[in-house]
């Protein structure tokens, strides 16, 4: 706008726009430019908003702040108003708290006259509050007149679907709080009554600690008596305010003009309501029924952001943006958690920092004190977070409103799930997930609740959901063979009772068990929470929920707010040239893939694939040949590495327990897998052979404490030659083709970087290769280049000198690889022979899975179950 306006400074930000002070260059006057928030413009469309705002430009009244200009630049909508020297009513109330009665009446009258004029021209303000009333030489000017109407009209159903609500709880009429689509002028009358009340006594008539509490009081309570709080208020004035604040629109003033007349000195009282205001007769039975029903509806659509508590009301679905959500990489934890009220969502970024999305914010914020966040859950009142910081790791509690992180249980909590019961216990799994325990938020000793029974082939427990009252839970049990089961855990008897097949379950107070199967289908069964038994036949409710490594990306609140990530339609393996051009290997080949590696002759690709909640090892004949399964069992079979002759594959597996071991299998599938290396107390998460097959390089430390070791099979009687074993994390080992150099990733500098050491004399030197972040090192087959992915997601090629010393002779960004899957702890791409081609995994359309928010879901669940039976 530089050709028309010169911006001086930002004046402030509101729920819908950012305001700038500017000079109108043509007319040499100061103006206020309001720029519609980009999130809002994206929902409603700038052009539609500007079409609607034209109606507002026709309003010409001495107490209405007019519209000078409006427009759109590159999708950004703006509108221009005169800049008013002075202050807002909010500024004056902040300073003086209460106004002289005469001033309060005059301001309210001027606002009422402005409202009456606008109402007669078909425009309702919808957001009357002290912030939108400007004081210029003592006179009131109503600002943002009709902007809320323009937003809601332009947004239509899309605005409703986002859950964005217009209005401010302290000044919102009951019908507006209930989300009624048709708002009349009487809603503005109610809001002005709230503003006048505040001018007289110093606070609005309805207050509370949360938006929901305020809305509940708006729906059920009479405003406290004005005269009781300020005895100089004339009875007729109090009566006028009370009339404006009636719950039923029909009982208020029909017009703002009538309200203005009632404020004049000597105006006759409309009726004698003072006894009711001062605590007179209670509402009648019929009024109580109406108010109770209205309260449920109002709280169900409480107008404060997109994530409103879901009590009975219409079912709504919307897409939610979880900023910086961690990309897919093979782990077994669920990163989504939702508070019982549905007002907060917690998830994690990479490398595992906790993020919080709240009901009254459009953007996420980082949760201080969270690192390596696994299996989060929120307290019953939503003000605290508990999570495990590894696998296993410590159980930590974090206050969300500030305060230090506390360790409740050190080094013994698994990352397979935590839960917070409504009676205050925190539930978690210990060690490798074999035992469910509980502890109080204040700390102290923990109590054993249940543990797996190895005689019934039970391997581990995961993802607890505590039933109301805290006497039982539903959870997932993984077995040594086959898919997982959903089970009920009786806390009194410690019994684990199988219910059905599935990977994640929740209890719905409608009397149902809802659970996700390995294929991403959400199903429901009738469930008796007293007997812990299911009945009837399962009913498919939602399809296409994202399941990663046996963990369903879903959370359900106690009040029926459901959030889940939708499944990808199917990843593709693509062949990418050095200039970044990508082509699918086989356009018909799709799946949930991870950690590809190409055979030494370039004819086959070994890859892991999620199938029914289990990660299996497969081999694909390139390009259009068969896709053959090689290894199953346990929950994970992944991160394969080829032998030098291509006859065998080394891979990490949880086949015989949660503790992962290295297995080896013939690449043609002609023999069963056998153990290559197993450690008694540690998981082995990565393994590679040296080019001459003499060394086995492996990495321990699942979840945290990652270290790289080496051994010579058949020579070393005990494994454990330390190669990179500092107090920091080391991972992603890669040996140069001549076996002289070991590349790996480490966070020793505070960020992930790539380092190289001589091999096997690793203690003689160390070289940092990456700049400003790096992961996933891979050597070129020539040995003259080392590839890695930098912090921007680019694939970088580092030229290596040919001498005996390690030297870097060049550095080149090959292409942007951010659209492809990443596994920061192990390379998630492969280098083909010849070093001109790379294999990456590309999600369909390069899009992240959508996050879906469903409010008021329980009535829909009940209806679907009833219809199915």
PDB file of C-alpha atoms in Angstrom, residues 401-541:
ATOM      1  CA  UNK A 401       0.858 -22.419  33.192  1.00  0.00           C
ATOM      2  CA  UNK A 402       4.456 -22.089  34.300  1.00  0.00           C
ATOM      3  CA  UNK A 403       6.563 -23.851  36.871  1.00  0.00           C
ATOM      4  CA  UNK A 404       9.397 -26.319  36.885  1.00  0.00           C
ATOM      5  CA  UNK A 405       9.319 -29.823  35.476  1.00  0.00           C
ATOM      6  CA  UNK A 406       9.337 -32.590  38.082  1.00  0.00           C
ATOM      7  CA  UNK A 407      10.567 -36.155  37.704  1.00  0.00           C
ATOM      8  CA  UNK A 408       7.993 -38.504  39.241  1.00  0.00           C
ATOM      9  CA  UNK A 409       9.804 -41.734  38.414  1.00  0.00           C
ATOM     10  CA  UNK A 410      13.378 -41.853  37.140  1.00  0.00           C
ATOM     11  CA  UNK A 411      14.552 -44.085  34.308  1.00  0.00           C
ATOM     12  CA  UNK A 412      11.789 -46.675  34.493  1.00  0.00           C
ATOM     13  CA  UNK A 413       8.823 -45.393  32.479  1.00  0.00           C
ATOM     14  CA  UNK A 414       8.275 -46.839  29.020  1.00  0.00           C
ATOM     15  CA  UNK A 415       7.139 -44.631  26.175  1.00  0.00           C
ATOM     16  CA  UNK A 416       4.091 -46.765  25.446  1.00  0.00           C
ATOM     17  CA  UNK A 417       1.498 -44.656  27.158  1.00  0.00           C
ATOM     18  CA  UNK A 418       0.488 -42.625  30.170  1.00  0.00           C
ATOM     19  CA  UNK A 419      -2.966 -41.775  31.463  1.00  0.00           C
ATOM     20  CA  UNK A 420      -4.497 -39.573  34.130  1.00  0.00           C
ATOM     21  CA  UNK A 421      -7.599 -40.850  35.908  1.00  0.00           C
ATOM     22  CA  UNK A 422     -10.418 -38.607  37.092  1.00  0.00           C
ATOM     23  CA  UNK A 423      -9.557 -39.442  40.712  1.00  0.00           C
ATOM     24  CA  UNK A 424      -6.024 -38.122  40.397  1.00  0.00           C
ATOM     25  CA  UNK A 425      -3.782 -41.129  39.740  1.00  0.00           C
ATOM     26  CA  UNK A 426      -1.200 -41.105  36.962  1.00  0.00           C
ATOM     27  CA  UNK A 427      -0.860 -44.453  35.174  1.00  0.00           C
ATOM     28  CA  UNK A 428       2.226 -45.487  33.240  1.00  0.00           C
ATOM     29  CA  UNK A 429       4.108 -48.565  32.048  1.00  0.00           C
ATOM     30  CA  UNK A 430       7.525 -49.498  33.364  1.00  0.00           C
ATOM     31  CA  UNK A 431      10.560 -50.882  31.634  1.00  0.00           C
ATOM     32  CA  UNK A 432       9.605 -52.432  28.337  1.00  0.00           C
ATOM     33  CA  UNK A 433       5.888 -52.068  28.855  1.00  0.00           C
ATOM     34  CA  UNK A 434       5.263 -55.261  30.756  1.00  0.00           C
ATOM     35  CA  UNK A 435       3.855 -53.689  33.944  1.00  0.00           C
ATOM     36  CA  UNK A 436       1.189 -51.043  34.510  1.00  0.00           C
ATOM     37  CA  UNK A 437       1.813 -48.888  37.584  1.00  0.00           C
ATOM     38  CA  UNK A 438       0.331 -45.741  39.060  1.00  0.00           C
ATOM     39  CA  UNK A 439       1.641 -42.805  41.066  1.00  0.00           C
ATOM     40  CA  UNK A 440       0.248 -39.622  42.579  1.00  0.00           C
ATOM     41  CA  UNK A 441       1.046 -36.268  40.904  1.00  0.00           C
ATOM     42  CA  UNK A 442       2.863 -35.195  44.058  1.00  0.00           C
ATOM     43  CA  UNK A 443       5.234 -38.147  43.663  1.00  0.00           C
ATOM     44  CA  UNK A 444       6.068 -40.812  46.191  1.00  0.00           C
ATOM     45  CA  UNK A 445       6.047 -44.587  45.789  1.00  0.00           C
ATOM     46  CA  UNK A 446       4.268 -46.120  42.801  1.00  0.00           C
ATOM     47  CA  UNK A 447       1.841 -49.029  42.925  1.00  0.00           C
ATOM     48  CA  UNK A 448       1.677 -52.048  40.649  1.00  0.00           C
ATOM     49  CA  UNK A 449      -1.683 -52.360  38.907  1.00  0.00           C
ATOM     50  CA  UNK A 450      -1.249 -55.196  36.406  1.00  0.00           C
ATOM     51  CA  UNK A 451       1.388 -56.970  34.333  1.00  0.00           C
ATOM     52  CA  UNK A 452       1.491 -59.169  31.257  1.00  0.00           C
ATOM     53  CA  UNK A 453       1.289 -62.933  31.462  1.00  0.00           C
ATOM     54  CA  UNK A 454       3.989 -64.566  29.349  1.00  0.00           C
ATOM     55  CA  UNK A 455       2.175 -67.931  29.514  1.00  0.00           C
ATOM     56  CA  UNK A 456      -0.596 -66.340  27.436  1.00  0.00           C
ATOM     57  CA  UNK A 457       1.954 -65.016  24.919  1.00  0.00           C
ATOM     58  CA  UNK A 458       1.477 -61.453  26.199  1.00  0.00           C
ATOM     59  CA  UNK A 459       4.492 -59.327  25.334  1.00  0.00           C
ATOM     60  CA  UNK A 460       3.724 -55.778  26.444  1.00  0.00           C
ATOM     61  CA  UNK A 461       0.965 -53.328  27.342  1.00  0.00           C
ATOM     62  CA  UNK A 462       0.401 -49.945  25.715  1.00  0.00           C
ATOM     63  CA  UNK A 463      -1.924 -46.901  25.539  1.00  0.00           C
ATOM     64  CA  UNK A 464      -4.071 -47.058  28.684  1.00  0.00           C
ATOM     65  CA  UNK A 465      -7.424 -45.257  28.871  1.00  0.00           C
ATOM     66  CA  UNK A 466      -8.787 -45.076  32.412  1.00  0.00           C
ATOM     67  CA  UNK A 467     -12.517 -45.626  32.917  1.00  0.00           C
ATOM     68  CA  UNK A 468     -14.582 -43.139  34.970  1.00  0.00           C
ATOM     69  CA  UNK A 469     -14.066 -43.676  38.682  1.00  0.00           C
ATOM     70  CA  UNK A 470     -10.560 -45.040  38.209  1.00  0.00           C
ATOM     71  CA  UNK A 471     -11.395 -48.705  38.856  1.00  0.00           C
ATOM     72  CA  UNK A 472     -10.413 -50.151  35.479  1.00  0.00           C
ATOM     73  CA  UNK A 473      -8.832 -49.336  32.148  1.00  0.00           C
ATOM     74  CA  UNK A 474      -8.833 -50.395  28.548  1.00  0.00           C
ATOM     75  CA  UNK A 475      -5.454 -50.803  26.879  1.00  0.00           C
ATOM     76  CA  UNK A 476      -3.580 -52.570  24.095  1.00  0.00           C
ATOM     77  CA  UNK A 477      -1.687 -55.823  24.612  1.00  0.00           C
ATOM     78  CA  UNK A 478       0.939 -56.883  22.100  1.00  0.00           C
ATOM     79  CA  UNK A 479       1.732 -60.551  21.704  1.00  0.00           C
ATOM     80  CA  UNK A 480       4.883 -62.248  20.499  1.00  0.00           C
ATOM     81  CA  UNK A 481       3.085 -63.317  17.353  1.00  0.00           C
ATOM     82  CA  UNK A 482       0.138 -61.868  15.527  1.00  0.00           C
ATOM     83  CA  UNK A 483      -1.731 -58.570  15.765  1.00  0.00           C
ATOM     84  CA  UNK A 484      -2.426 -56.812  19.095  1.00  0.00           C
ATOM     85  CA  UNK A 485      -5.579 -57.082  21.204  1.00  0.00           C
ATOM     86  CA  UNK A 486      -7.673 -54.526  23.057  1.00  0.00           C
ATOM     87  CA  UNK A 487      -8.020 -55.589  26.688  1.00  0.00           C
ATOM     88  CA  UNK A 488      -9.774 -54.505  29.860  1.00  0.00           C
ATOM     89  CA  UNK A 489      -7.689 -54.256  33.045  1.00  0.00           C
ATOM     90  CA  UNK A 490      -9.509 -54.739  36.341  1.00  0.00           C
ATOM     91  CA  UNK A 491      -7.568 -52.809  38.988  1.00  0.00           C
ATOM     92  CA  UNK A 492      -9.072 -54.799  41.867  1.00  0.00           C
ATOM     93  CA  UNK A 493      -8.265 -58.268  40.541  1.00  0.00           C
ATOM     94  CA  UNK A 494      -5.314 -57.212  38.331  1.00  0.00           C
ATOM     95  CA  UNK A 495      -6.901 -59.304  35.596  1.00  0.00           C
ATOM     96  CA  UNK A 496      -6.205 -58.524  31.943  1.00  0.00           C
ATOM     97  CA  UNK A 497      -9.257 -59.526  29.907  1.00  0.00           C
ATOM     98  CA  UNK A 498      -9.151 -59.644  26.047  1.00  0.00           C
ATOM     99  CA  UNK A 499     -12.009 -57.770  24.383  1.00  0.00           C
ATOM    100  CA  UNK A 500     -11.291 -57.506  20.645  1.00  0.00           C
ATOM    101  CA  UNK A 501      -8.523 -56.993  18.091  1.00  0.00           C
ATOM    102  CA  UNK A 502      -7.113 -53.488  17.731  1.00  0.00           C
ATOM    103  CA  UNK A 503      -4.211 -51.090  18.319  1.00  0.00           C
ATOM    104  CA  UNK A 504      -5.801 -48.309  20.410  1.00  0.00           C
ATOM    105  CA  UNK A 505      -9.015 -48.024  22.437  1.00  0.00           C
ATOM    106  CA  UNK A 506     -11.080 -45.527  24.408  1.00  0.00           C
ATOM    107  CA  UNK A 507     -14.191 -45.667  26.548  1.00  0.00           C
ATOM    108  CA  UNK A 508     -17.187 -43.589  25.501  1.00  0.00           C
ATOM    109  CA  UNK A 509     -19.769 -42.728  28.191  1.00  0.00           C
ATOM    110  CA  UNK A 510     -22.461 -43.666  25.679  1.00  0.00           C
ATOM    111  CA  UNK A 511     -21.705 -47.241  26.754  1.00  0.00           C
ATOM    112  CA  UNK A 512     -19.304 -48.136  23.985  1.00  0.00           C
ATOM    113  CA  UNK A 513     -15.749 -49.258  23.477  1.00  0.00           C
ATOM    114  CA  UNK A 514     -14.283 -47.386  20.523  1.00  0.00           C
ATOM    115  CA  UNK A 515     -11.069 -48.749  19.068  1.00  0.00           C
ATOM    116  CA  UNK A 516      -8.807 -48.468  16.040  1.00  0.00           C
ATOM    117  CA  UNK A 517      -7.803 -51.552  14.098  1.00  0.00           C
ATOM    118  CA  UNK A 518      -4.497 -51.970  12.328  1.00  0.00           C
ATOM    119  CA  UNK A 519      -6.018 -50.918   9.012  1.00  0.00           C
ATOM    120  CA  UNK A 520      -6.996 -47.511  10.422  1.00  0.00           C
ATOM    121  CA  UNK A 521     -10.716 -48.223  10.887  1.00  0.00           C
ATOM    122  CA  UNK A 522     -12.354 -46.877  14.041  1.00  0.00           C
ATOM    123  CA  UNK A 523     -14.974 -49.345  15.279  1.00  0.00           C
ATOM    124  CA  UNK A 524     -17.294 -49.474  18.267  1.00  0.00           C
ATOM    125  CA  UNK A 525     -18.756 -52.206  20.440  1.00  0.00           C
ATOM    126  CA  UNK A 526     -21.328 -52.100  23.204  1.00  0.00           C
ATOM    127  CA  UNK A 527     -19.336 -52.123  26.450  1.00  0.00           C
ATOM    128  CA  UNK A 528     -20.405 -52.546  30.064  1.00  0.00           C
ATOM    129  CA  UNK A 529     -17.990 -50.539  32.196  1.00  0.00           C
ATOM    130  CA  UNK A 530     -19.143 -52.414  35.290  1.00  0.00           C
ATOM    131  CA  UNK A 531     -18.559 -55.958  34.107  1.00  0.00           C
ATOM    132  CA  UNK A 532     -15.833 -54.993  31.619  1.00  0.00           C
ATOM    133  CA  UNK A 533     -17.459 -57.024  28.863  1.00  0.00           C
ATOM    134  CA  UNK A 534     -18.355 -56.234  25.263  1.00  0.00           C
ATOM    135  CA  UNK A 535     -21.452 -57.409  23.451  1.00  0.00           C
ATOM    136  CA  UNK A 536     -23.030 -57.262  20.028  1.00  0.00           C
ATOM    137  CA  UNK A 537     -21.163 -56.920  16.783  1.00  0.00           C
ATOM    138  CA  UNK A 538     -18.605 -54.219  15.985  1.00  0.00           C
ATOM    139  CA  UNK A 539     -19.669 -51.269  13.843  1.00  0.00           C
ATOM    140  CA  UNK A 540     -17.293 -49.342  11.582  1.00  0.00           C
ATOM    141  CA  UNK A 541     -17.536 -45.641  12.520  1.00  0.00           C
TER     142      UNK A 541
END
